[in-house]
Each structure stands twice: as C-alpha cells, then as structure tokens.
Amino acid sequence: MSDAATTRRKIQVTVNGRQAEGEAEPRKLLSDFIREDLGLTGTHVGCEHGVCGACTVLLDGEPVRTCLMFAVQADGHDLLTVEGLAPGPDQLHPIQEAFWERHGLQCGFCTPGFLLTIKVYLAENPDPTEREVREALSGNLCRCTGYQNIVKATLRAAEILRSEPENADKASTKTTQRD
Amino acid sequence: MRAAVGTPIRRVEDERLLRGEGAYLDDLCPVGTLHAAFVRSVHAHARVVSVDATSSSIAPGVSLVLDGPQLEKLAQPLETRITAPGCRQVRHPHLVVDRARFVGEPVVLVVADDVYRARDAAELVEIDYDPLPAVTTVDTALADWAPVLHDQAPGNVLFERQVASDGEVDATFDAAPVTATVTMRHPRVTGLPIENRGALADWDARAQCLTVWSSTQSPHILRGALADSLDLPAESVRVIVPDVGGGFGTKAQIYPEEIIVAVAARYLGRPVKWAEDRQENLLAASHARDTRIVAEVAADREGTILAMRADIACAVGAYGAHPYGPMLEPMGTASMLPGPYAVPHYRFQTRGVATNASPEGAYRGVGMVVATLTHERLIDELARTLELDPADVRRRNLIPSASFPYATPTGHVYDSGAYAEALSRALARVSYDDLRAEQAERRSAGSQDCRHLGVGISCYVEYTGMGSRTFQTRGMLSVPGNEAAWVRLDLDGGLTAALSIPAIGQGLQTSLAQVLADEFQVPVAQVRVVQADTALTPEGSGAFGSRGAVAGAGALHAAADRLKERLLPLAAELLEAAPVDVEYGAGGMHLRGAPDRGVSLATLAMGIDDADREHAAGLSVSAAYDPPVATFASATHIAVVEVDVETGLVEIRRYVVVEDCGPIINPIIVEGQVHGATAQGIGGVLFEELIYDVGGQLITASLMDYLVPGATELPTIEIDHLETASPLTVGGYKGVGEGGTVGAPAAIANAIADALAPLGVTVSELPLSPERVRALVRERSHTAAPTTSHASTPAIMAGPHNAGHSLVRPS
C-alpha cells in the first residue's frame, strides 16, 4: 500500500450538530470513520457496495451511502446520523415514533438507513401515496418485514409530521410545489 | 391467566434500536481488539500445493498468520455427530488442509491490529493451487466421470434414504385411474440477513476461560463446538449473543470462522474479531434448497388421492453443516411431501449430493418449502387433468379437523388444525368465484390483452417447536432439542429472565415478556427478558425451527413454577400462615381465598433481603423444558397475479394468508413474522438464485446479482388468523417464524402456472424471473404441441414418466 493511501489526514465534520475531528487514511470508508472514529455505531454496514442502504446518513441534508464514500470526502461537511434524529433522550423523532407504533422494525439492522431516507423524502413529499412511499424506499433493503409495516410507518410518520404546527406551513408549500 | 398474552403491545426492544443504540456484533470492540481476515479459495476444487505467508507475516500491524496444517495443531476439526441411516461422515477442517472444495472456503487466517491492514496482509499470502475438476449440480456430481469430493463418500452421495409406507405404492399407481406428475427445481438461495455473520473471542489466560460473542442463533451448540474443538470443558466457555441483525437459519449453523477467531484469541491472548463482508456472506455462509424433485400422485376420478411417490435430490454443497449434517433439505422435503392431505400410500427416495459449493444449512422453511411447492403443484396438475377446480380437489383431500391426532405415512403426528377452514376463509377473502369468472371472461373474450390473470392456492402444514425426540430420531446428536429459562426476582420486585433461545430480531424479548408477565400476573413493564448468555442458562439449543414461542413459553412456565415454589415458605412466614394456606395470585402471594391479605413480589424481594443476606442479590432459578416431538402449524396462502406475457413480468395483484399458529401471544409480532417470511418466499420464487458457473465460480456474489425483493416488488400481504390450540404445548402455542416462506413459492408458482395454462406450458424451474417466464411463453410459440419436453428435466426417477406433465392412464 502506497504512502499516499496510508498517510493519515485530519478530518473535521459537524456530526449531529457537534463539531468533531478525527484522523483517517484517505482510503478509509466514511462508514468506518463514523463507526470507529466518531464512535457512532448506529450507522450499520450491510453490503459495502452501495446496494442495501443500511449505511445511509445525511450529508449536508442529503442521503448518502457511507460505504461508497471516503471519510476524507466528508471533511468540512455536516453529517446527521441516526443518533442525531431524536430531539432528546426523552423524545423520539416522529418517524421513530411511527416505526415503533406500527412495528416497522424487527431486527433493527436496516432501520437507521430507512429512518434517514424517509426523513429527507417526507420533507420533499409530505403527503405521499403508498405507491410513492414504496418507490422512495426502493433503495433500502429489509429482510425481516417484507416492507409492509415500514410502508405503514412511513405513511403514519407523514401524518404526524403534517399535523405538527411547525411542519404544517412547510407541508402545504411543498405540496403545492410538487404539483 | 391471559392479560398481556394476546395483546398487540409495541415491542420493548424498539426504542434502543430506533435510536441507533443497538449493540450488534461489529459494534463491540473491547480495548486491544485485533481483527481477522480470511484468504479464501478462488478455486471450486483444488489441491493446495503450498502456502507462502512470508510477506504477509511481516506486513505492518500483523500479529498472526495461520494456514490449515498450523491451525490443526491448535484445534480439532468439528465432529458432526449424526447417527442417521444413510448419512456419511466427512471430515471438515476449519481451514483447508490439503484440498479446497468450494470458492470462498477459508484457507488462511490473518490477524492484524486493524481490519484494513488485515486485508492488506491477506492479499500478500501466496497460495499455489493445483485445480481439479469441479461439480456444482446434482447431475454432474452423480455422473460416472465426476470427481469424488470426499473419500468417505463414494459417488458423492452424502445422504440417501428410501422409505415406503407399505408395499402397495406401485400397485396403487398401476391400478389408479389418474396420475399426475410434477418435476420441479428450486434454485439455490440463501437467508441473507442484512447483518452479516461475525464473532469476537476473548481468552482469559488466568482463569483459562473463553468468552465468545457471536451473531448466532445457537449459542449453546456453539459453546459445545468451541469446547470440543479447543479441548476445553464446556463450563470454561461462555457464549454471549449480542443484538442480531437477522438470522433466518443462516446463523443456526456453527461455522469454521467462529472457531478460528477463538483459536486466535487464545493463541494471542488478545480479543480477536471477525466481521464478515457481503461477498464472504454470499460465498461462504450457508446456502439452501437447490433441490430437484420428480413427484407423482395417483387419484381416483373424483380427485381423491390414493398414493404419492417421489424422487428427490439436493446439491448440498461441499460438506454437511454442523450440527445438522447433509440431510436438512433432502429429508425435510421427503418427510413433508404428503402435506396437509390424507395420503394412504407413499414412497420416496431422497439424496443429498456433495457439490463444489458452499455447504447447505438451515434456511426458513427448510425442506418444507420444496415439499409444499411440490404437493401444491401436484394438486393443481391433478385438478387440471380431471378438469376439476383446484380448490375442490384440496377440499376433498385435506385432513379433516376431526381426524387429529393424525399419523402421516412418514411418521409425523399432526396434533391439531383447521385446514379446511383456513382454505374456505382464504377463498372467501379473495372472492374466489368472482376471480374465476373474471378469468373465464377474459379468456373467452379471445382478448389480445398481454396480461393473463392467474390464481394460485397453497395449503400447507409445518412442523414447529420441536423437542429432543425429533433431533434424536433424526440422528442429530449435537442438537439437544430442549431449552432452558433463568428467572430472577429482582430487589425492586421486578423479574429478569434469560433464555437459551436468543433474540434474533423476531421480537422474543417482547413476546416472552408477555408470557412471563402473565405467569406472575404482573404488568409487562415489571418484566425484562435479557439476551441469551450461556452463563445464565445451563443448556439449550437455539432460535431455529419456529421453536421460540413453544420452547420459550414452556421453559418460562417451568421456571416460574419453580420460583413460586421457592417463594412460598417466605410468603408464608411474612403472612404468618402455613405454606399450604398460601397461594400465588395477582402480582404476589396471598392467603388462600383471601386475595386482599397478601404480599407483593416487591415485598417478597425485600423480605428475602432482610431475612437472609445470602439472597440479597435476588432469588433466581432456572428450569429446563423439552418441547413435544413437534406441534404442527398450518395455513392457506392465495396469490392473484397478472402475468405480462410480452415482458414476462409478474405483478402480484393480491396476496392473502390465513394462518393458524395456535393462540397468538402478540398479534403485531405474529403478523410481522408472516410478512417477512412471505416476502422471503416470494423472493425465492420470483427473484433469488445463487448461480455457480460450470467451473464452480459463484457469479452472483453481490447484491446487484443476487436479487432480494425491495419495497416495490412486494404486494400488500393481507392476513387473517385461526387460533387452533395445540394439545401438546404450554399455552397451546405453535411456531410461526417460518410459515410464510413455506407457503409463498407454491402460491405464486401455481398462480403463474394458472395464468399461463392456456398456453399449455408447465412451470418446472424457479425463480420465475421475467426471463424465465418469457422463455416459457416462447416455448409455446415455437412448438406445435402443448406437451413439450423440458431440456432441463433430470432423469433421476426410474419409471415411465413424462416429467412435468400429467399422465392420464386408461382405467
């Protein structure tokens, strides 16, 4: 392995609203950096080739597959992982609530990737049909649920988010934009 | 008392998992952990001439490189103790010693301080192979010219058995007015949990104790394997199961990698971890099915079944899996082929054939998937031959509820069920008559519509909750079959329980908390079920065979009784009464007949604390439970499909399941199990196939090649429940983990066959991908007669069959 690949570089990110800093070889995957160097093991690795979606996090608000990125590519960027989704220790995010209520998870391994994918999707499309939800989730694999209750949980999360006053304005604007 | 049982409470494990606070195997990393990587065989079959690890050993960060002969000095190969007739024992080294038998078989272990460095060093290992001819199918493995994989198994037959219920099978066929034949091939598939396999081992040199964390379904069986292999007393080995990201049978086997990391940890005196990647998982985790079967049914003109016979052969891969050996698919398929029907005479021949492929192991619905696929295809072929409705032929043959217990020709005893009721409900739910009317109208209209409507029914029965007698009868001596529960009264009056059955995502920590809460008549919040740890429960088997509810509830019931017994004298003392005058009631003990004069569990816990300092840490008991031979769950699935004959795409318009797993502990969990299992069954019939090329290279070693269904590929699964209690189990529970996978392939295959029936083609090979459906359609357009022969039909059954087609004989 050449020196260029193994010389460690400094990486600074904002993760879940906090500044964090680490060092990694340029070849180190972002997924491994998040798990090992940032200690955030809620981001799971299921395939290492960008198909299963378990390792999805938000980079500057957009979903990315961290097994397809190098940690150095995230330098200077803003990350949101599953650990940063809930507003606090006493409260869950509405998508997490909906997953719990509708039994949207079984083994839970793919769940973090779904939650973050759905967060972005519902911001873009706050009132989706079941078919639209299925299409939005088609890049994430789950082997336990047959997606039945993930779809239901997503529709339920959309409902909760629409009913929350702070989201209502946003929701109506988005709906208009969609058309 | 049922208060918690039967209610759809949300799962206790979820909040942690939703916050990303689960602790799966690869999330564990004790200080000083080293990382393992494996060099795996790139050849399907090859002699290993030499291994040169010189450069690898001195690579940065490397602390250990071991090849097969070196490892053999540190650990014994596993002995899979099987006494089943017709089963041949073969040697399965942890690392290849002289001959690699499948692509992906581990050859060299590399341990380094970082997983990237371990993989770098693995690339530096130079192995000189002398390639040998490879065989990957039943046909080639059984051919005269085939290389022999194991000296102990001439002809590559690892398992074979022929059984007849009596001597009248052939005579019945000869005299029968009608017979139908089905030839099927189910592809090689795999469980594919989203979390890959993994193990972490730590050796305590001072105590001479080994601790292994493994993403396994079988902690006690793994403990036994580690103890045997490393020559340690079982008491010196502790296996802890962390959160598990799905198992589906894939993690029910004991794998060489789990043993090897333990060897390395003991050798190095440091924790050693191996976390599998997806390519390794597809190459070297257990595969399943790869079965071809020719089966025949004989019937009278009304469609009453008179006899069945079958020839089954499975390509079981390079070795028998530990601890089940090579007979899971071949024997499971053969023994359940009669299904939920009354079959007076039955004969089968079945074989497990060694091939240069990853060893087969358990995968959801093992054996029963192909059995159900076959008996349901047979019923439909029989109905078509007789021009009867397939639902009517089923009704005529389903074992009536009044017949239980019912002994099948293969020796199973079905304990209870309501098979006909499940069928009726499912038919009503899909408005079956309306569908047939729609189908007739669309067909008679001579429409040019490229979409063809098909309806497929699948009725099945499955063994669940098996106890020790089943595994003894099967000759699987390394599978105890019983389970244990440990229950502790905590100082605050709560109850903590652990079971020998690990939670693997199936919701066991909730459903068994519901069972335990009812045993003690306390709220579920007062009860906690912790993850499996062999240090807490003395013995057990694991989470497989749809045994969790049956064996878990049984073990908890036994432990609860024992704990209550232990509490009785203390309660009597606190109540100033004779023990005979005290009984257990809601949340504690009270004077017989006077529930208001009692002591709560919290008071009892403190009482123990005050009265006897020895018990200050909380009173705990453990108890073992041996489930019955088996309890039989059942269901009917109906699929309604639209097959586009121009594109080959199959759209599932409706999918209905009427299942019967006995009394339901938690409806949302049961439905979740049915959803996931059905999805895997649908994957197996429409998309999934592990393909080896002729040289034995796996050409589907990524998730871009091995296609599992996504959200857009699956329909809404509608579920209805029957709750026929088992007379044999605590609570009457039956298992539900596997059923969906058992039922779905038959329902979809029958629906597609029904849709294509006007073309005169027969479904005989899965998966029914668009490509394969188009091939069937083309076959029709290129041949004049509808009864074509199939090039892929194996000639494994002697006798006058036109494989894949019904034979109507003159009466």
PDB file of N, CA, C and O in Angstrom, chain B residues 504-532:
ATOM      1  N   ILE B 504     -33.235 -12.763  17.815  1.00  0.00           N
ATOM      2  CA  ILE B 504     -32.503 -12.504  16.561  1.00  0.00           C
ATOM      3  C   ILE B 504     -33.287 -11.533  15.693  1.00  0.00           C
ATOM      4  O   ILE B 504     -33.128 -11.513  14.484  1.00  0.00           O
ATOM      5  N   GLY B 505     -34.146 -10.749  16.339  1.00  0.00           N
ATOM      6  CA  GLY B 505     -34.956  -9.789  15.592  1.00  0.00           C
ATOM      7  C   GLY B 505     -36.420 -10.175  15.544  1.00  0.00           C
ATOM      8  O   GLY B 505     -37.252  -9.404  15.084  1.00  0.00           O
ATOM      9  N   GLN B 506     -36.723 -11.359  16.044  1.00  0.00           N
ATOM     10  CA  GLN B 506     -38.091 -11.872  15.942  1.00  0.00           C
ATOM     11  C   GLN B 506     -38.999 -11.358  17.058  1.00  0.00           C
ATOM     12  O   GLN B 506     -40.160 -11.738  17.144  1.00  0.00           O
ATOM     13  N   GLY B 507     -38.474 -10.511  17.956  1.00  0.00           N
ATOM     14  CA  GLY B 507     -39.328  -9.912  18.979  1.00  0.00           C
ATOM     15  C   GLY B 507     -39.503 -10.767  20.218  1.00  0.00           C
ATOM     16  O   GLY B 507     -40.432 -10.565  21.004  1.00  0.00           O
ATOM     17  N   LEU B 508     -38.571 -11.694  20.422  1.00  0.00           N
ATOM     18  CA  LEU B 508     -38.692 -12.627  21.547  1.00  0.00           C
ATOM     19  C   LEU B 508     -38.671 -11.914  22.894  1.00  0.00           C
ATOM     20  O   LEU B 508     -39.302 -12.359  23.847  1.00  0.00           O
ATOM     21  N   GLN B 509     -37.936 -10.786  22.981  1.00  0.00           N
ATOM     22  CA  GLN B 509     -37.845 -10.104  24.269  1.00  0.00           C
ATOM     23  C   GLN B 509     -39.175  -9.465  24.653  1.00  0.00           C
ATOM     24  O   GLN B 509     -39.416  -9.191  25.816  1.00  0.00           O
ATOM     25  N   THR B 510     -40.028  -9.244  23.670  1.00  0.00           N
ATOM     26  CA  THR B 510     -41.371  -8.740  23.975  1.00  0.00           C
ATOM     27  C   THR B 510     -42.347  -9.890  24.171  1.00  0.00           C
ATOM     28  O   THR B 510     -43.054  -9.949  25.179  1.00  0.00           O
ATOM     29  N   SER B 511     -42.400 -10.815  23.226  1.00  0.00           N
ATOM     30  CA  SER B 511     -43.435 -11.848  23.324  1.00  0.00           C
ATOM     31  C   SER B 511     -43.204 -12.737  24.545  1.00  0.00           C
ATOM     32  O   SER B 511     -44.166 -13.119  25.221  1.00  0.00           O
ATOM     33  N   LEU B 512     -41.947 -13.018  24.869  1.00  0.00           N
ATOM     34  CA  LEU B 512     -41.731 -13.852  26.059  1.00  0.00           C
ATOM     35  C   LEU B 512     -41.898 -13.046  27.350  1.00  0.00           C
ATOM     36  O   LEU B 512     -42.258 -13.612  28.385  1.00  0.00           O
ATOM     37  N   ALA B 513     -41.697 -11.729  27.289  1.00  0.00           N
ATOM     38  CA  ALA B 513     -42.020 -10.895  28.450  1.00  0.00           C
ATOM     39  C   ALA B 513     -43.530 -10.935  28.704  1.00  0.00           C
ATOM     40  O   ALA B 513     -43.979 -10.963  29.857  1.00  0.00           O
ATOM     41  N   GLN B 514     -44.304 -10.971  27.636  1.00  0.00           N
ATOM     42  CA  GLN B 514     -45.761 -11.069  27.797  1.00  0.00           C
ATOM     43  C   GLN B 514     -46.148 -12.386  28.472  1.00  0.00           C
ATOM     44  O   GLN B 514     -46.997 -12.424  29.360  1.00  0.00           O
ATOM     45  N   VAL B 515     -45.497 -13.460  28.043  1.00  0.00           N
ATOM     46  CA  VAL B 515     -45.768 -14.773  28.639  1.00  0.00           C
ATOM     47  C   VAL B 515     -45.388 -14.763  30.120  1.00  0.00           C
ATOM     48  O   VAL B 515     -46.161 -15.192  30.987  1.00  0.00           O
ATOM     49  N   LEU B 516     -44.214 -14.236  30.425  1.00  0.00           N
ATOM     50  CA  LEU B 516     -43.731 -14.238  31.809  1.00  0.00           C
ATOM     51  C   LEU B 516     -44.589 -13.324  32.681  1.00  0.00           C
ATOM     52  O   LEU B 516     -44.890 -13.657  33.840  1.00  0.00           O
ATOM     53  N   ALA B 517     -44.991 -12.185  32.136  1.00  0.00           N
ATOM     54  CA  ALA B 517     -45.848 -11.265  32.897  1.00  0.00           C
ATOM     55  C   ALA B 517     -47.139 -11.973  33.306  1.00  0.00           C
ATOM     56  O   ALA B 517     -47.597 -11.842  34.449  1.00  0.00           O
ATOM     57  N   ASP B 518     -47.709 -12.753  32.408  1.00  0.00           N
ATOM     58  CA  ASP B 518     -48.934 -13.465  32.743  1.00  0.00           C
ATOM     59  C   ASP B 518     -48.687 -14.597  33.742  1.00  0.00           C
ATOM     60  O   ASP B 518     -49.541 -14.888  34.585  1.00  0.00           O
ATOM     61  N   GLU B 519     -47.527 -15.230  33.644  1.00  0.00           N
ATOM     62  CA  GLU B 519     -47.205 -16.288  34.619  1.00  0.00           C
ATOM     63  C   GLU B 519     -47.243 -15.716  36.039  1.00  0.00           C
ATOM     64  O   GLU B 519     -47.675 -16.380  36.972  1.00  0.00           O
ATOM     65  N   PHE B 520     -46.756 -14.490  36.200  1.00  0.00           N
ATOM     66  CA  PHE B 520     -46.688 -13.878  37.538  1.00  0.00           C
ATOM     67  C   PHE B 520     -47.802 -12.857  37.762  1.00  0.00           C
ATOM     68  O   PHE B 520     -47.829 -12.200  38.802  1.00  0.00           O
ATOM     69  N   GLN B 521     -48.673 -12.713  36.765  1.00  0.00           N
ATOM     70  CA  GLN B 521     -49.783 -11.759  36.860  1.00  0.00           C
ATOM     71  C   GLN B 521     -49.288 -10.367  37.243  1.00  0.00           C
ATOM     72  O   GLN B 521     -49.771  -9.750  38.201  1.00  0.00           O
ATOM     73  N   VAL B 522     -48.302  -9.906  36.503  1.00  0.00           N
ATOM     74  CA  VAL B 522     -47.769  -8.558  36.720  1.00  0.00           C
ATOM     75  C   VAL B 522     -47.786  -7.823  35.377  1.00  0.00           C
ATOM     76  O   VAL B 522     -47.891  -8.456  34.323  1.00  0.00           O
ATOM     77  N   PRO B 523     -47.681  -6.491  35.395  1.00  0.00           N
ATOM     78  CA  PRO B 523     -47.600  -5.768  34.118  1.00  0.00           C
ATOM     79  C   PRO B 523     -46.303  -6.115  33.375  1.00  0.00           C
ATOM     80  O   PRO B 523     -45.290  -6.439  34.013  1.00  0.00           O
ATOM     81  N   VAL B 524     -46.351  -6.028  32.052  1.00  0.00           N
ATOM     82  CA  VAL B 524     -45.168  -6.348  31.242  1.00  0.00           C
ATOM     83  C   VAL B 524     -43.989  -5.460  31.652  1.00  0.00           C
ATOM     84  O   VAL B 524     -42.836  -5.893  31.621  1.00  0.00           O
ATOM     85  N   ALA B 525     -44.285  -4.230  32.085  1.00  0.00           N
ATOM     86  CA  ALA B 525     -43.207  -3.300  32.449  1.00  0.00           C
ATOM     87  C   ALA B 525     -42.389  -3.798  33.638  1.00  0.00           C
ATOM     88  O   ALA B 525     -41.268  -3.345  33.869  1.00  0.00           O
ATOM     89  N   GLN B 526     -42.959  -4.740  34.384  1.00  0.00           N
ATOM     90  CA  GLN B 526     -42.253  -5.260  35.559  1.00  0.00           C
ATOM     91  C   GLN B 526     -41.330  -6.433  35.187  1.00  0.00           C
ATOM     92  O   GLN B 526     -40.689  -7.029  36.051  1.00  0.00           O
ATOM     93  N   VAL B 527     -41.296  -6.760  33.911  1.00  0.00           N
ATOM     94  CA  VAL B 527     -40.591  -7.961  33.453  1.00  0.00           C
ATOM     95  C   VAL B 527     -39.557  -7.562  32.405  1.00  0.00           C
ATOM     96  O   VAL B 527     -39.792  -6.662  31.609  1.00  0.00           O
ATOM     97  N   ARG B 528     -38.406  -8.229  32.443  1.00  0.00           N
ATOM     98  CA  ARG B 528     -37.369  -7.903  31.480  1.00  0.00           C
ATOM     99  C   ARG B 528     -36.758  -9.208  30.970  1.00  0.00           C
ATOM    100  O   ARG B 528     -36.368 -10.056  31.775  1.00  0.00           O
ATOM    101  N   VAL B 529     -36.697  -9.375  29.671  1.00  0.00           N
ATOM    102  CA  VAL B 529     -36.040 -10.554  29.097  1.00  0.00           C
ATOM    103  C   VAL B 529     -34.722 -10.092  28.491  1.00  0.00           C
ATOM    104  O   VAL B 529     -34.716  -9.236  27.606  1.00  0.00           O
ATOM    105  N   VAL B 530     -33.619 -10.617  29.000  1.00  0.00           N
ATOM    106  CA  VAL B 530     -32.309 -10.201  28.501  1.00  0.00           C
ATOM    107  C   VAL B 530     -31.812 -11.200  27.458  1.00  0.00           C
ATOM    108  O   VAL B 530     -32.328 -12.310  27.340  1.00  0.00           O
ATOM    109  N   GLN B 531     -30.782 -10.807  26.732  1.00  0.00           N
ATOM    110  CA  GLN B 531     -30.293 -11.599  25.614  1.00  0.00           C
ATOM    111  C   GLN B 531     -29.587 -12.865  26.108  1.00  0.00           C
ATOM    112  O   GLN B 531     -29.092 -12.938  27.235  1.00  0.00           O
ATOM    113  N   ALA B 532     -29.554 -13.861  25.221  1.00  0.00           N
ATOM    114  CA  ALA B 532     -29.027 -15.174  25.589  1.00  0.00           C
ATOM    115  C   ALA B 532     -27.542 -15.106  25.965  1.00  0.00           C
ATOM    116  O   ALA B 532     -26.753 -14.418  25.328  1.00  0.00           O
TER     117      ALA B 532
END
